[in-house]
Amino acid sequence: MLFAMVLAGSLAGGGVALMLRGSVGSTPPLAAIVAELHRPRTETHTSTRRDQMISSLAGRSSQSRAADLAVCERNLDRYVRDRFVWAAMGATPALVFVVLAASEAVDYFPPPVLLIATVAGAIAGWMYARIDLRDDAEKARREFRHALSAYLELVAILMAGGAGVETAMFDAVASGRGPAFRHLRSALSAAQARREPPWQLLGELGDR
């Protein structure tokens, strides 16, 4: 019981401290700002260490995960944040029982059981983040396929009306909305800027 009360109190105190820090913040003094401006830059090393830490937390890299992140327009930083969020959500049910047990609102639970349940929930949430990313990627791919089908129909209609191939491709993409059409517009604009065939950039987009 003492263990549960200490754990619940620590979690509650940490949460309050984080909320206060986020809402209030702190303004550094002018002298500290000036000193920071004159401090030698070591961003390359810091960035490298940070990237290594992010890669470690993200887990083993794979082509499928990279493709899922690309189609969802996310990076490894966002993926790691999502893992922490899911881990916290997985640990929450056990933490609720910790609080209830500490307040004697429910029957007594042995502290080791609560600790194991909390850790197991956090691990399950951490691993579930990959499943959630895969589900979101599949949804994004389905939406892209529907948008691409609509785009090709527009191209066919414009070509039937007498427009040239490239003219029809650019005019059709300008009339669409949503992430898929935004990606298509970017690919076609890049092709135009580089003076490359538009289907080459569209093929690269498809690979991504």
Tab-separated table of C-alpha atoms in Angstrom, residues 2-179:
chain	number	residue	atom	x	y	z
A	2	LEU	CA	2.821	2.372	0.840
A	3	PHE	CA	4.471	1.620	-2.490
A	4	ALA	CA	1.251	2.340	-4.361
A	5	MET	CA	0.730	5.627	-2.537
A	6	VAL	CA	4.296	6.756	-3.224
A	7	LEU	CA	4.033	5.827	-6.913
A	8	ALA	CA	0.679	7.573	-7.319
A	9	GLY	CA	1.936	10.677	-5.560
A	10	SER	CA	5.070	10.792	-7.705
A	11	LEU	CA	3.081	10.485	-10.921
A	12	ALA	CA	0.579	13.117	-9.880
A	13	GLY	CA	3.331	15.514	-8.793
A	14	GLY	CA	5.264	14.974	-12.029
A	15	GLY	CA	2.155	15.614	-14.101
A	16	VAL	CA	1.371	18.846	-12.257
A	17	ALA	CA	4.975	19.999	-12.631
A	18	LEU	CA	4.959	19.345	-16.378
A	19	MET	CA	1.640	21.184	-16.819
A	20	LEU	CA	2.924	24.184	-14.888
A	21	ARG	CA	6.145	24.228	-16.847
A	22	GLY	CA	4.292	24.045	-20.149
A	23	SER	CA	1.749	26.724	-19.271
A	24	VAL	CA	4.023	29.191	-17.493
A	25	GLY	CA	7.442	28.620	-19.030
A	26	SER	CA	10.412	30.779	-18.195
A	27	THR	CA	12.067	33.724	-19.901
A	28	PRO	CA	15.888	33.619	-19.848
A	29	PRO	CA	17.658	36.811	-18.750
A	30	LEU	CA	19.225	39.075	-21.370
A	31	ALA	CA	22.740	38.175	-20.241
A	32	ALA	CA	22.051	34.491	-20.850
A	33	ILE	CA	20.731	35.248	-24.339
A	34	VAL	CA	23.842	37.304	-25.205
A	35	ALA	CA	26.113	34.575	-23.832
A	36	GLU	CA	24.298	32.017	-25.952
A	37	LEU	CA	24.890	34.118	-29.068
A	38	HIS	CA	28.645	34.117	-28.412
A	39	ARG	CA	28.859	30.440	-27.448
A	40	PRO	CA	30.778	28.253	-29.919
A	41	ARG	CA	28.390	26.270	-32.089
A	42	THR	CA	28.385	22.482	-31.746
A	43	GLU	CA	25.121	21.784	-33.522
A	44	THR	CA	26.531	19.070	-35.747
A	45	HIS	CA	27.586	16.898	-32.814
A	46	THR	CA	24.409	17.651	-30.881
A	47	SER	CA	22.281	16.858	-33.893
A	48	THR	CA	24.188	13.623	-34.456
A	49	ARG	CA	23.704	12.508	-30.863
A	50	ARG	CA	20.039	13.429	-31.018
A	51	ASP	CA	19.566	11.579	-34.295
A	52	GLN	CA	21.250	8.514	-32.824
A	53	MET	CA	18.963	8.625	-29.805
A	54	ILE	CA	15.863	9.030	-32.003
A	55	SER	CA	16.963	6.124	-34.211
A	56	SER	CA	17.548	3.963	-31.156
A	57	LEU	CA	14.127	4.738	-29.701
A	58	ALA	CA	12.448	4.215	-33.061
A	59	GLY	CA	13.744	0.650	-33.217
A	60	ARG	CA	15.078	-1.381	-36.110
A	61	SER	CA	14.798	0.430	-39.423
A	62	SER	CA	13.030	-1.241	-42.321
A	63	GLN	CA	11.851	-0.373	-45.807
A	64	SER	CA	8.221	-0.930	-44.880
A	65	ARG	CA	8.403	1.447	-41.917
A	66	ALA	CA	10.154	4.104	-44.006
A	67	ALA	CA	7.436	3.773	-46.659
A	68	ASP	CA	4.689	3.971	-44.023
A	69	LEU	CA	6.229	7.110	-42.532
A	70	ALA	CA	6.536	8.683	-45.985
A	71	VAL	CA	2.952	8.002	-47.010
A	72	CYS	CA	1.724	9.364	-43.647
A	73	GLU	CA	4.007	12.424	-43.996
A	74	ARG	CA	5.706	11.720	-40.677
A	75	ASN	CA	9.317	11.578	-39.594
A	76	LEU	CA	11.131	9.513	-36.959
A	77	ASP	CA	10.686	12.266	-34.356
A	78	ARG	CA	6.911	12.080	-34.729
A	79	TYR	CA	7.017	8.277	-34.663
A	80	VAL	CA	8.996	8.241	-31.401
A	81	ARG	CA	6.591	10.756	-29.849
A	82	ASP	CA	3.703	8.518	-30.879
A	83	ARG	CA	5.428	5.545	-29.234
A	84	PHE	CA	5.678	7.449	-25.951
A	85	VAL	CA	2.027	8.496	-26.186
A	86	TRP	CA	0.865	4.925	-26.784
A	87	ALA	CA	3.117	3.678	-23.984
A	88	ALA	CA	1.544	6.190	-21.585
A	89	MET	CA	-1.939	5.179	-22.719
A	90	GLY	CA	-1.086	1.517	-22.231
A	91	ALA	CA	0.155	2.142	-18.699
A	92	THR	CA	-2.820	4.340	-17.732
A	93	PRO	CA	-5.303	1.571	-16.727
A	94	ALA	CA	-2.853	0.066	-14.257
A	95	LEU	CA	-1.991	3.530	-12.930
A	96	VAL	CA	-5.690	4.186	-12.331
A	97	PHE	CA	-5.805	1.104	-10.131
A	98	VAL	CA	-2.716	2.379	-8.333
A	99	VAL	CA	-4.528	5.601	-7.467
A	100	LEU	CA	-7.724	3.778	-6.479
A	101	ALA	CA	-5.796	1.336	-4.328
A	102	ALA	CA	-3.932	4.177	-2.667
A	103	SER	CA	-7.226	5.892	-1.833
A	104	GLU	CA	-8.708	2.556	-0.687
A	105	ALA	CA	-11.545	2.949	-3.199
A	106	VAL	CA	-10.984	-0.612	-4.373
A	107	ASP	CA	-9.752	-3.785	-2.763
A	108	TYR	CA	-6.082	-4.090	-2.073
A	109	PHE	CA	-3.825	-4.999	-4.991
A	110	PRO	CA	-0.287	-6.228	-4.283
A	111	PRO	CA	2.230	-3.567	-5.404
A	112	PRO	CA	4.231	-6.079	-7.533
A	113	VAL	CA	1.082	-6.913	-9.495
A	114	LEU	CA	0.368	-3.241	-10.162
A	115	LEU	CA	3.979	-2.602	-11.126
A	116	ILE	CA	4.021	-5.539	-13.562
A	117	ALA	CA	0.683	-4.451	-15.054
A	118	THR	CA	1.980	-0.891	-15.522
A	119	VAL	CA	5.184	-2.024	-17.228
A	120	ALA	CA	3.329	-4.565	-19.392
A	121	GLY	CA	0.820	-1.912	-20.482
A	122	ALA	CA	3.594	0.531	-21.331
A	123	ILE	CA	5.443	-2.086	-23.400
A	124	ALA	CA	2.242	-3.087	-25.201
A	125	GLY	CA	1.512	0.555	-26.053
A	126	TRP	CA	5.100	1.080	-27.209
A	127	MET	CA	4.837	-1.860	-29.608
A	128	TYR	CA	1.304	-0.933	-30.734
A	129	ALA	CA	2.612	2.344	-32.181
A	130	ARG	CA	4.022	0.378	-35.126
A	131	ILE	CA	0.649	-1.270	-35.773
A	132	ASP	CA	-1.063	2.123	-35.586
A	133	LEU	CA	1.408	3.562	-38.101
A	134	ARG	CA	0.802	0.648	-40.466
A	135	ASP	CA	-2.980	1.098	-40.217
A	136	ASP	CA	-2.704	4.833	-40.895
A	137	ALA	CA	-0.438	4.148	-43.874
A	138	GLU	CA	-2.894	1.663	-45.367
A	139	LYS	CA	-5.692	4.202	-44.970
A	140	ALA	CA	-3.560	6.888	-46.645
A	141	ARG	CA	-2.751	4.522	-49.515
A	142	ARG	CA	-6.422	3.732	-50.049
A	143	GLU	CA	-7.268	7.441	-50.116
A	144	PHE	CA	-4.413	8.084	-52.547
A	145	ARG	CA	-5.632	5.342	-54.878
A	146	HIS	CA	-9.129	6.859	-54.925
A	147	ALA	CA	-7.709	10.328	-55.581
A	148	LEU	CA	-5.428	8.995	-58.304
A	149	SER	CA	-8.375	7.289	-59.995
A	150	ALA	CA	-10.314	10.567	-59.944
A	151	TYR	CA	-7.273	12.410	-61.309
A	152	LEU	CA	-6.867	9.989	-64.205
A	153	GLU	CA	-10.549	10.322	-65.043
A	154	LEU	CA	-10.151	14.096	-65.189
A	155	VAL	CA	-7.099	13.713	-67.435
A	156	ALA	CA	-9.062	11.419	-69.772
A	157	ILE	CA	-11.986	13.851	-69.917
A	158	LEU	CA	-9.697	16.787	-70.765
A	159	MET	CA	-7.859	14.788	-73.412
A	160	ALA	CA	-11.208	13.747	-74.932
A	161	GLY	CA	-11.999	17.444	-75.128
A	162	GLY	CA	-8.889	18.078	-77.229
A	163	ALA	CA	-6.233	18.937	-74.640
A	164	GLY	CA	-2.701	17.612	-75.008
A	165	VAL	CA	-1.325	15.014	-72.615
A	166	GLU	CA	0.778	17.322	-70.451
A	167	THR	CA	-1.804	20.117	-70.559
A	168	ALA	CA	-4.486	17.705	-69.406
A	169	MET	CA	-2.219	16.426	-66.611
A	170	PHE	CA	-1.500	19.916	-65.269
A	171	ASP	CA	-5.068	21.208	-65.643
A	172	ALA	CA	-6.550	18.137	-63.957
A	173	VAL	CA	-4.237	18.292	-60.950
A	174	ALA	CA	-4.994	21.995	-60.448
A	175	SER	CA	-8.678	21.252	-59.867
A	176	GLY	CA	-8.182	18.663	-57.099
A	177	ARG	CA	-7.973	19.049	-53.350
A	178	GLY	CA	-6.474	16.994	-50.563
A	179	PRO	CA	-3.055	15.488	-49.749
